[in-house]
Coordinates of C-alpha atoms and ligand atoms in Angstrom, one line a residue:
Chain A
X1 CA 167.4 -137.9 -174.2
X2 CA 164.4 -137.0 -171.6
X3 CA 164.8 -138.1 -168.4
X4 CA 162.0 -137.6 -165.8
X5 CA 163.3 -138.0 -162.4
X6 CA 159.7 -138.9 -159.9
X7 CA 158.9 -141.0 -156.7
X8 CA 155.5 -141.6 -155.3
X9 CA 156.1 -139.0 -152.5
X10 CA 158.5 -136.7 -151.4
X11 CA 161.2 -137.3 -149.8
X12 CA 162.8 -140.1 -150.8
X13 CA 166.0 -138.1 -152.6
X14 CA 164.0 -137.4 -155.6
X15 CA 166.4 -133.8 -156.0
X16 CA 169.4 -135.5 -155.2
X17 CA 169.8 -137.9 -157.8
X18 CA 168.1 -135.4 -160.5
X19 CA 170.9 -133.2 -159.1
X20 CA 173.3 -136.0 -158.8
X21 CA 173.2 -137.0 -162.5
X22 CA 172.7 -133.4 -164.1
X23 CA 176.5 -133.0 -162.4
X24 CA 177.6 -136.5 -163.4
X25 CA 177.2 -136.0 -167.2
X26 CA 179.5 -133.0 -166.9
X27 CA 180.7 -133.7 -170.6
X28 CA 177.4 -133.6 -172.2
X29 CA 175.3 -130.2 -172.6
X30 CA 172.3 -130.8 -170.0
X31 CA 169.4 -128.7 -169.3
X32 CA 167.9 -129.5 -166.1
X33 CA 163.9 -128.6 -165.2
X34 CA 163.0 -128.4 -161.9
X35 CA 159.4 -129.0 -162.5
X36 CA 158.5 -128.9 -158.5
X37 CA 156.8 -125.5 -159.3
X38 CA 155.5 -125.7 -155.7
X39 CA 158.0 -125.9 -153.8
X40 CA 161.2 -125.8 -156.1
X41 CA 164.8 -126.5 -154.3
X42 CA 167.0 -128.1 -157.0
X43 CA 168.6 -124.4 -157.4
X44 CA 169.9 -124.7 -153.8
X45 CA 172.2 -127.5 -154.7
X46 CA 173.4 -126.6 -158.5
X47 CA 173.7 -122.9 -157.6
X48 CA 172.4 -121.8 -160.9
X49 CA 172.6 -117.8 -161.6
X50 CA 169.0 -117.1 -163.1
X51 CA 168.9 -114.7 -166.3
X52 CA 166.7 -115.0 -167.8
X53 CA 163.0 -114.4 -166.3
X54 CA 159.2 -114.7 -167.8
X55 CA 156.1 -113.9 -166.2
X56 CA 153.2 -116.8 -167.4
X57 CA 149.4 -115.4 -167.2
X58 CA 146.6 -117.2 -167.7
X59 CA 143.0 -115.7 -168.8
X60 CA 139.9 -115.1 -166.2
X61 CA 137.4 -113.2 -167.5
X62 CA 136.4 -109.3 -166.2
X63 CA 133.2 -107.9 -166.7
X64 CA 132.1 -104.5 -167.7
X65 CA 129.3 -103.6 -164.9
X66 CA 127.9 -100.6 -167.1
X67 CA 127.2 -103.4 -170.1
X68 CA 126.0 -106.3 -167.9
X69 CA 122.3 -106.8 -167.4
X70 CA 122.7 -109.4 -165.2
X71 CA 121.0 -111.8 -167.4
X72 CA 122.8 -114.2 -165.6
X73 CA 123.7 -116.4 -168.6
X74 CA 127.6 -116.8 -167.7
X75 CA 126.9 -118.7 -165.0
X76 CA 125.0 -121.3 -166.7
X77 CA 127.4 -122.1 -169.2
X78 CA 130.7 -121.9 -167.1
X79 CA 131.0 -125.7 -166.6
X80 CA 133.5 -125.0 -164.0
X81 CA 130.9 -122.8 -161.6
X82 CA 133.7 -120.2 -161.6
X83 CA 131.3 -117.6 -162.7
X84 CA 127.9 -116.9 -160.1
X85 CA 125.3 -113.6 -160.9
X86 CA 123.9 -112.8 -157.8
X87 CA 121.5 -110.1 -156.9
X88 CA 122.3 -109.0 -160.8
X89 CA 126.2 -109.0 -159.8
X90 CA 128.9 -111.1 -161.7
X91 CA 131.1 -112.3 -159.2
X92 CA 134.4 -114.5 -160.9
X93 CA 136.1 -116.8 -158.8
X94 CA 139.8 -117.0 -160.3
X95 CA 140.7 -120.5 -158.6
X96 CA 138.0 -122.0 -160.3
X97 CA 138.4 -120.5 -163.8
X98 CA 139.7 -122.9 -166.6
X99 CA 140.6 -120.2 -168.9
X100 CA 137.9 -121.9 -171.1
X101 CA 136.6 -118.3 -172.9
X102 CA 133.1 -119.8 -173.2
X103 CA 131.6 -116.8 -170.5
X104 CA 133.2 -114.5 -173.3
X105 CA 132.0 -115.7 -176.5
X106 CA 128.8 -116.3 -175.1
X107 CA 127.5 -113.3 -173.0
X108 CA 124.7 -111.2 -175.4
X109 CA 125.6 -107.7 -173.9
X110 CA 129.7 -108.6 -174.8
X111 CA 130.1 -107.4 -171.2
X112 CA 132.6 -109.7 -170.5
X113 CA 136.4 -109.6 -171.6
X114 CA 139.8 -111.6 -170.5
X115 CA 143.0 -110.1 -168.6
X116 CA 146.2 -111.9 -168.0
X117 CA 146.4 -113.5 -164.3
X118 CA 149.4 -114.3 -162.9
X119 CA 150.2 -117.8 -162.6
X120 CA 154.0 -117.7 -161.9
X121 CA 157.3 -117.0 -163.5
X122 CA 159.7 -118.8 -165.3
X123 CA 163.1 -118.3 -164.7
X124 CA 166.9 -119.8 -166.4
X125 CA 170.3 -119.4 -166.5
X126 CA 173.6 -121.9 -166.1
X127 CA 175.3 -123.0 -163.1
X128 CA 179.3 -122.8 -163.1
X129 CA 179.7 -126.1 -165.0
X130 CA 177.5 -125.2 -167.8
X131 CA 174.4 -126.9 -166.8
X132 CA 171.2 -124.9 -168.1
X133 CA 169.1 -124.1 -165.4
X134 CA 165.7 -123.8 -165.6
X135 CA 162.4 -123.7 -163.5
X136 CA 158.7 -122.7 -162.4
X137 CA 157.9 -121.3 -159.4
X138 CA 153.8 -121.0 -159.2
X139 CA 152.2 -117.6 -158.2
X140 CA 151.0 -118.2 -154.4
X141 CA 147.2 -119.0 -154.2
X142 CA 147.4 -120.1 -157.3
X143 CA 145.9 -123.8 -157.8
X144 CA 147.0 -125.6 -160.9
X145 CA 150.4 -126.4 -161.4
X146 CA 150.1 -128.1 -165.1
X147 CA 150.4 -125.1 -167.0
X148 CA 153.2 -123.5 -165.7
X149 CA 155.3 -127.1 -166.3
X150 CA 153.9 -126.9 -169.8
X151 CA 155.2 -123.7 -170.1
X152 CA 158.7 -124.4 -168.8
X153 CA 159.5 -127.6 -171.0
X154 CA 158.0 -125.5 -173.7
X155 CA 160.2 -122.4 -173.3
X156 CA 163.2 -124.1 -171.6
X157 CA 164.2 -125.9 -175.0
X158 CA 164.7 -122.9 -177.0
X159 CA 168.5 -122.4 -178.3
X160 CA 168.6 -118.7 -176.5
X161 CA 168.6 -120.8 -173.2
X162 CA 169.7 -124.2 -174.1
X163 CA 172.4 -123.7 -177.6
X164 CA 172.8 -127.3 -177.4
X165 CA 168.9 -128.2 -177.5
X166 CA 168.8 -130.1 -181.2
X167 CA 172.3 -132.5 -180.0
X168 CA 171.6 -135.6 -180.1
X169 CA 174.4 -135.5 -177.2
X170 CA 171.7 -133.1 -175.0
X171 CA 170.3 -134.7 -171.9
X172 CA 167.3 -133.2 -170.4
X173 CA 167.0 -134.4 -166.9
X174 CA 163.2 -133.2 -165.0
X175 CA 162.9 -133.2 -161.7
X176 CA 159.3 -134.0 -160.6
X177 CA 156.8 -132.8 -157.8
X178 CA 156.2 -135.3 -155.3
X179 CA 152.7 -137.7 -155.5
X180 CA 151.3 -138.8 -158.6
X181 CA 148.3 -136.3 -159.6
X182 CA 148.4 -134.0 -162.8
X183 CA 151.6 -131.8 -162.6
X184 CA 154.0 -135.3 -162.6
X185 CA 151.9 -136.7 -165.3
X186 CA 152.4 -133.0 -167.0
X187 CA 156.4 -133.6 -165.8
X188 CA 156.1 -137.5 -167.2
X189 CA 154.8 -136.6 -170.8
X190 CA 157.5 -135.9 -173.6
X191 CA 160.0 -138.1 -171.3
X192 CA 161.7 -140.8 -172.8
X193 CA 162.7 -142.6 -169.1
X194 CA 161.3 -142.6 -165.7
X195 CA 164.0 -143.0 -163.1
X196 CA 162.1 -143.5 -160.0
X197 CA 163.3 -143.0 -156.6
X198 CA 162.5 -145.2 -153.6
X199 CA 162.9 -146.4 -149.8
X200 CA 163.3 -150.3 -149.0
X201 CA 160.1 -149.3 -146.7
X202 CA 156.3 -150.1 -146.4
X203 CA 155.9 -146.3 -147.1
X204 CA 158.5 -146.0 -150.3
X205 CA 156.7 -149.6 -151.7
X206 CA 153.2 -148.4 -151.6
X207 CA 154.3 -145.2 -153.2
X208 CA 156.1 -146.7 -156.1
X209 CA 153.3 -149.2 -156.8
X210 CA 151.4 -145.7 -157.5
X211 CA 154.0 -144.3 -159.7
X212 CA 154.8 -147.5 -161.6
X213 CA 151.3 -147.8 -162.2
X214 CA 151.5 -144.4 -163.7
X215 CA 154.3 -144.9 -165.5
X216 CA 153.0 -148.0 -167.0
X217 CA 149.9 -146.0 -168.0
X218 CA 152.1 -143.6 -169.9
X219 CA 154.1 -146.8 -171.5
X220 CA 157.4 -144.9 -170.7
X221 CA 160.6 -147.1 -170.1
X222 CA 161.5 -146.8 -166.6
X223 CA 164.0 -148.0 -163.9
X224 CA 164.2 -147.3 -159.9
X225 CA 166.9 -146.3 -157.7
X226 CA 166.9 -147.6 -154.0
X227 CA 167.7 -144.6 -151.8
X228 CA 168.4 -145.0 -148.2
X229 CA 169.4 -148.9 -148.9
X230 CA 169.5 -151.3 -146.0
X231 CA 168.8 -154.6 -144.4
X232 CA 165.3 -154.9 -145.1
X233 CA 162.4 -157.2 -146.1
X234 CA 163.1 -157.7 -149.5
X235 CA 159.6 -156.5 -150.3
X236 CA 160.3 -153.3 -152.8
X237 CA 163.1 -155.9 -154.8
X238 CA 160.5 -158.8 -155.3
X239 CA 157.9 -156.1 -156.3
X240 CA 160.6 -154.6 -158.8
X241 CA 161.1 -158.0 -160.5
X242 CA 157.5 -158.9 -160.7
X243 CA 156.6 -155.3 -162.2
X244 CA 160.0 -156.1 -164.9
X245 CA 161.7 -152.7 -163.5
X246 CA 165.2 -152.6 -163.4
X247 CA 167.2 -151.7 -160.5
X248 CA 169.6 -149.3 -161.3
X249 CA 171.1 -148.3 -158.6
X250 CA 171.4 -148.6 -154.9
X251 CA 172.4 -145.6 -152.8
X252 CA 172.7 -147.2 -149.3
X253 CA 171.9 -145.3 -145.8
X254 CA 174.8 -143.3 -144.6
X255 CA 174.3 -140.8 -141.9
X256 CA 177.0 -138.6 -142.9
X257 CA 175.9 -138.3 -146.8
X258 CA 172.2 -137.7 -145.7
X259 CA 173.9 -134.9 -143.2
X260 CA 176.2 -133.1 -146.5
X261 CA 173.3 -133.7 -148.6
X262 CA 170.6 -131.9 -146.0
X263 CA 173.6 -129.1 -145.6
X264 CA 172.5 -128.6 -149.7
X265 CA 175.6 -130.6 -150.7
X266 CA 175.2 -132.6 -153.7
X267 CA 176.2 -136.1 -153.9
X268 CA 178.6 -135.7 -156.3
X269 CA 180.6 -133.7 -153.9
X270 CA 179.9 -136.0 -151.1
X271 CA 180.4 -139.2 -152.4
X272 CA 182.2 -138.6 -155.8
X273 CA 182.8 -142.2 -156.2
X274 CA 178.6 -142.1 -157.2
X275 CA 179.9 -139.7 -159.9
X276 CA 180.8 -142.8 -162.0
X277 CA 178.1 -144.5 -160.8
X278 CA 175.8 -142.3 -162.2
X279 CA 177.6 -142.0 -165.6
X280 CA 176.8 -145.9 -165.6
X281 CA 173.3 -145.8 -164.9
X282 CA 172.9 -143.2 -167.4
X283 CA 174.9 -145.4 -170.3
X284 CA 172.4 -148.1 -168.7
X285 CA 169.2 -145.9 -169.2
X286 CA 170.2 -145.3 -172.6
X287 CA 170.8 -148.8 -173.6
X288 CA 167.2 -149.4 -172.0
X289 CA 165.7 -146.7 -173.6
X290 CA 167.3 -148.0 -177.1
X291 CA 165.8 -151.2 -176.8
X292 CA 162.5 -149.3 -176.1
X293 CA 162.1 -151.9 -172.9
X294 CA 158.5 -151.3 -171.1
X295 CA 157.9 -152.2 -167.9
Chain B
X1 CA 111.0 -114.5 -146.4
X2 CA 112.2 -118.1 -147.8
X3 CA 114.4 -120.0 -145.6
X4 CA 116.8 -122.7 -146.9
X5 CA 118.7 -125.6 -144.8
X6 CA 121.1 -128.2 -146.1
X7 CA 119.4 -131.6 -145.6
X8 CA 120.1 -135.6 -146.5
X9 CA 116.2 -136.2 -147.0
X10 CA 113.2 -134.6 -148.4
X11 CA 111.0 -133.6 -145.7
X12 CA 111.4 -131.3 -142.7
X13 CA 112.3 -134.4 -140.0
X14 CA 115.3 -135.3 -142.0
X15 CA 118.1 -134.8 -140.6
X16 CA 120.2 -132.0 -142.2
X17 CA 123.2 -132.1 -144.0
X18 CA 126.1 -130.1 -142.4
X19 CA 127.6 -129.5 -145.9
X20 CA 126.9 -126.8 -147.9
X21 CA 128.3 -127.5 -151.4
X22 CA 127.9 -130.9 -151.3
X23 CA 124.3 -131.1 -149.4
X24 CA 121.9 -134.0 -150.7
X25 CA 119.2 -131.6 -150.5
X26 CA 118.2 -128.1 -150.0
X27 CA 114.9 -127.2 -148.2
X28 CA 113.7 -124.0 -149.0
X29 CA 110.9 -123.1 -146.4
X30 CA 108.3 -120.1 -147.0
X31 CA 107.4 -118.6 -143.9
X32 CA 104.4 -116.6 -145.3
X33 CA 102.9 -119.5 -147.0
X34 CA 104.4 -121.9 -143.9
X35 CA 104.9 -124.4 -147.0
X36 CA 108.0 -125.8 -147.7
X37 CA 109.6 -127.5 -151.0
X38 CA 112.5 -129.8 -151.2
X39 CA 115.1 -129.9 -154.6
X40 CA 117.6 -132.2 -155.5
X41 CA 121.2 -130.0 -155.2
X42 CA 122.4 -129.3 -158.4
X43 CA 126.0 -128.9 -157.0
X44 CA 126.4 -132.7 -155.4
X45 CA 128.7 -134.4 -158.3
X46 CA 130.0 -131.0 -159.7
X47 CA 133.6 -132.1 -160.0
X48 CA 134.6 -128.2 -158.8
X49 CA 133.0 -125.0 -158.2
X50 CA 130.1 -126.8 -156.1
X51 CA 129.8 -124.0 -153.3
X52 CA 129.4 -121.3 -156.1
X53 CA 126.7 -123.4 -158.1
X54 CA 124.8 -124.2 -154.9
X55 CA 125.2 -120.8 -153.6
X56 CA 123.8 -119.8 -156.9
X57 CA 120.9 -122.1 -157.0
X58 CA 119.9 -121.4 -153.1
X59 CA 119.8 -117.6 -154.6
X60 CA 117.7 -118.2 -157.8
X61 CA 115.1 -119.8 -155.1
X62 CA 114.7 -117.0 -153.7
X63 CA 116.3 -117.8 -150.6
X64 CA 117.2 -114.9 -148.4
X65 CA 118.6 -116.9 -145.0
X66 CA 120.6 -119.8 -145.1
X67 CA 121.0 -123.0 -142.8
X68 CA 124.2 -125.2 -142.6
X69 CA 126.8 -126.5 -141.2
X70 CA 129.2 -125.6 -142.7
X71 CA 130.4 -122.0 -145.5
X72 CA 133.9 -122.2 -147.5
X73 CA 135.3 -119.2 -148.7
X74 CA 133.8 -119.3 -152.7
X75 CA 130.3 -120.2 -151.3
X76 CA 130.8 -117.5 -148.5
X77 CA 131.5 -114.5 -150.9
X78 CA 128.4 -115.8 -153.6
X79 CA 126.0 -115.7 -150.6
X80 CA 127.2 -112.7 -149.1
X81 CA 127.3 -110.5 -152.2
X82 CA 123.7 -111.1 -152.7
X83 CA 123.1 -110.1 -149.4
X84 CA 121.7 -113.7 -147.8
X85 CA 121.9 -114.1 -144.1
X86 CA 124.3 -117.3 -143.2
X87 CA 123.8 -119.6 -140.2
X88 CA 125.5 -122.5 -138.9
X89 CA 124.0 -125.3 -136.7
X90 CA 125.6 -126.6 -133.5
X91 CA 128.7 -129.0 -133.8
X92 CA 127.2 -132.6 -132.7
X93 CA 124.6 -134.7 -133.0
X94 CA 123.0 -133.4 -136.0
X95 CA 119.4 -131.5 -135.6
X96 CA 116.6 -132.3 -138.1
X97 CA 116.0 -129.6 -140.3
X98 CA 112.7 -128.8 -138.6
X99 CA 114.4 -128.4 -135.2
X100 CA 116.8 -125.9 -136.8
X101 CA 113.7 -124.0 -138.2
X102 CA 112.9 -123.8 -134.4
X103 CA 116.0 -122.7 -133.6
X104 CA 116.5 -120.1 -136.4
X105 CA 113.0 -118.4 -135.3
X106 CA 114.0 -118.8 -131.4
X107 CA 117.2 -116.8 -132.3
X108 CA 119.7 -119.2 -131.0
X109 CA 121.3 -120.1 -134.2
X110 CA 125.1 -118.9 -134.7
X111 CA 125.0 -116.3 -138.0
X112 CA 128.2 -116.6 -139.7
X113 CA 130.5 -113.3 -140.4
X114 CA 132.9 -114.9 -142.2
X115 CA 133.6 -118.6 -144.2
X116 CA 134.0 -121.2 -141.8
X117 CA 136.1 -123.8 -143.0
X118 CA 138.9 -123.1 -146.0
X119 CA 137.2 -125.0 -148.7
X120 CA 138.1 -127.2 -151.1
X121 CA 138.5 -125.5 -153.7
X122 CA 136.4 -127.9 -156.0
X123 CA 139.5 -130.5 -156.2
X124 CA 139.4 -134.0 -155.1
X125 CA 142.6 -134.4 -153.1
X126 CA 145.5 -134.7 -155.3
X127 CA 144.3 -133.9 -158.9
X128 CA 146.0 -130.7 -159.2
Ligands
LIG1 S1 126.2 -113.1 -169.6 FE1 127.0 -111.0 -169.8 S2 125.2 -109.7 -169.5 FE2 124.7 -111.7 -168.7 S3 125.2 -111.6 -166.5 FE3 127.0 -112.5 -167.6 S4 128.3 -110.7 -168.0 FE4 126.3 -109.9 -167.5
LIG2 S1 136.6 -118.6 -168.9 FE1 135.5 -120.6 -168.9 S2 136.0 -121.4 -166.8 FE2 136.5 -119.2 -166.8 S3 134.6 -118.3 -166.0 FE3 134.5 -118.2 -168.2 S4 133.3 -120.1 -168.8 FE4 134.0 -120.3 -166.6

């Protein structure tokens, strides 16, 4: 069982619940992605000691200046504009590269040739209670988050890191980047469940609309949690019954647990009465995700 | 020496187009002939990269000054590795592309040392 934990935005307690639920299902093996390759924090709450460690490259061309003629026929057929000849110099702009090859196959003087860039590491290990730990962090300067969260739920599921991979018991519970763009799609595929976090707020509505429409796109079974519950509107409820999501939980506004939980406290610990809760909601998800319910 | 300014139109009383990557058009002004030709910027829908490809088609023109408003950091190091001379037009009200040809030749324009604005790196806003 996939889940992928995602809200429209950050901070809505996206982390917490991911973190919250990875703790909850204690009994079961559970390897838990932080995907926010960004900006990840889940290892601040679960405390994970990281072993295991790989750096992820990705190709950009180099050129051989004593070959090139400066025919300038790379940069016509980069499609991305990452490659310019200027004043007979090839000049490569690495943000911009795709990793496509084309400039390669096709320069006549085979002056061109690909190293390994450095997009970011991946790194793993278990946290006290067992849970696999594992993550992306993105090289700074580095642009395009996609392939580094390809490359984690790729090499995170292997039995070195994750002996219980093949269970049918495993639980594999994603954290997502905040917004909607290309790395929480990237997070999103391969998922079996969306849980989506949210705010009973103008703000949290509009950016759950986004994400459900997302989700819907990607016909993945999802559900929402209401984070920071209190008397409000009614507006993100009615919008959850129209668009057939469940509401699976309600975490209500408390001052003290957003205080633990800031201190890097997870809710589990701060509230372990949500310990159960979360054991509910995930026997709920399943029963969801067995009935293959879209929303 | 061949001159060329961003512009939104095709003729010297248009007003120009402070952007560089994404400019409508490119002017590209000969000051020995004193004729001028307009083209269609090849850049204006590339979905990334457009600063590179413009910079690249303003130096296939035979361009060796440049007039804009506005140089991020890919279009910067394209034009300044083949040597071109980079100017920026006041902030305001913008000039028409034959008053910055004035200006240019009066030797009030600003000449840029260095990109002046941190791009965009060829992404719409929340696609990476
Ligand atoms: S295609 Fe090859 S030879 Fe031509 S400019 Fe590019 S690198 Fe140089
Ligand atoms: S590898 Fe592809 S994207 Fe990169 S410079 Fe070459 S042609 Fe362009």
């Amino acid at each position: 069982m996939r889940i992928a934990v995602a809200s429209g935005k950050g901070g809505t307690g996206k982390t917490t619940i991911a973190t919250g639920l990875a703790l909850a299902l204690e009994d079961r093996p559970v390897l838990f992605l932080d995907c926010d390759v960004e900006a990840p924090n889940a290892h601040l709450i679960l405390r994970p000691e990281l072993i295991w460690r790989q750096q992820v490259d990705r190709p950009v061309p180099v050129v051989n200046q004593t070959r090139c003629t400066g025919c300038g026929h790379c940069a016509e057929i980069c499609r991305y504009h990452a490659i310019a000849v200027m004043s007979g110099k090839v000049l490569v702009f690495p943000e911009l590269c795709h990793g496509c090859g084309s400039c390669v196959a096709n320069c006549p003087e085979a002056a061109l040739s690909e190293y390994g860039r450095p997009l970011g590491v991946l790194e793993a290990g278990s946290t006290k209670t067992g849970i696999t730990f594992a993550r992306g962090v993105l090289e700074i300067g580095e642009l395009s988050a996609s392939p580094i969260i390809r490359q984690l739920k790729k090499w995170a599921v292997r039995t070195e890191l994750f002996p219980h991979a093949l269970s049918p018991e495993a639980v594999e519970i994603r954290d997502a980047p905040p917004g909607t763009s290309c790395p929480v799609v990237e997070t999103l595929r391969g998922a079996d469940f969306a849980l989506l976090v949210s705010e009973p707020t103008p703000f949290g509505l509009h950016d759950l609309r986004l994400i459900v429409e997302l989700v819907h796109e990607m016909n993945l079974p999802a559900g929402v949690i209401i984070n920071r519950d209190m008397a409000n509107d009614g507006a993100l409820e009615r919008f959850c019954v129209e668009a057939n999501l469940p509401v699976l939980m309600r975490i209500p506004l408390e001052r003290d647990i957003g205080q633990a939980l800031a201190a890097g406290q997870p809710l589990t610990a701060v509230r372990p009465a949500y310990g159960m809760a979360l054991r509910n909601l995930f026997e709920h998800i399943q029963l969801l995700e067995a009935r293959g319910i879209r929303t | 020496m061949r001159i060329a300014i961003t512009s939104s139109g095709t003729d010297l009383d248009a007003p120009f187009d402070p952007r560089f990557g994404r400019a409508a058009y490119f002017i590209i002004f000969d000051e020995e002939t004193e004729t001028w030709q307009f083209h269609a910027n090849p850049a204006v829908e590339a979905p990334g990269g457009a600063g590179v490809q413009a910079a690249q088609f303003v130096a296939n023109q035979g361009a060796t000054v440049v007039i804009s408003g506005d140089f991020g950091p890919n279009a910067y190091r394209a034009l300044s590795a083949a040597g071109l001379a980079m100017y920026v037009a006041p902030r305001g009200e913008p000039p028409s592309v034959r008053q910055l040809l004035h200006q240019y030749r009066a030797g009030t324009l600003q000449s840029v040392a260095g990109p002046t604005s941190r791009g965009h790196h060829g992404l719409t806003a929340g696609t990476r």
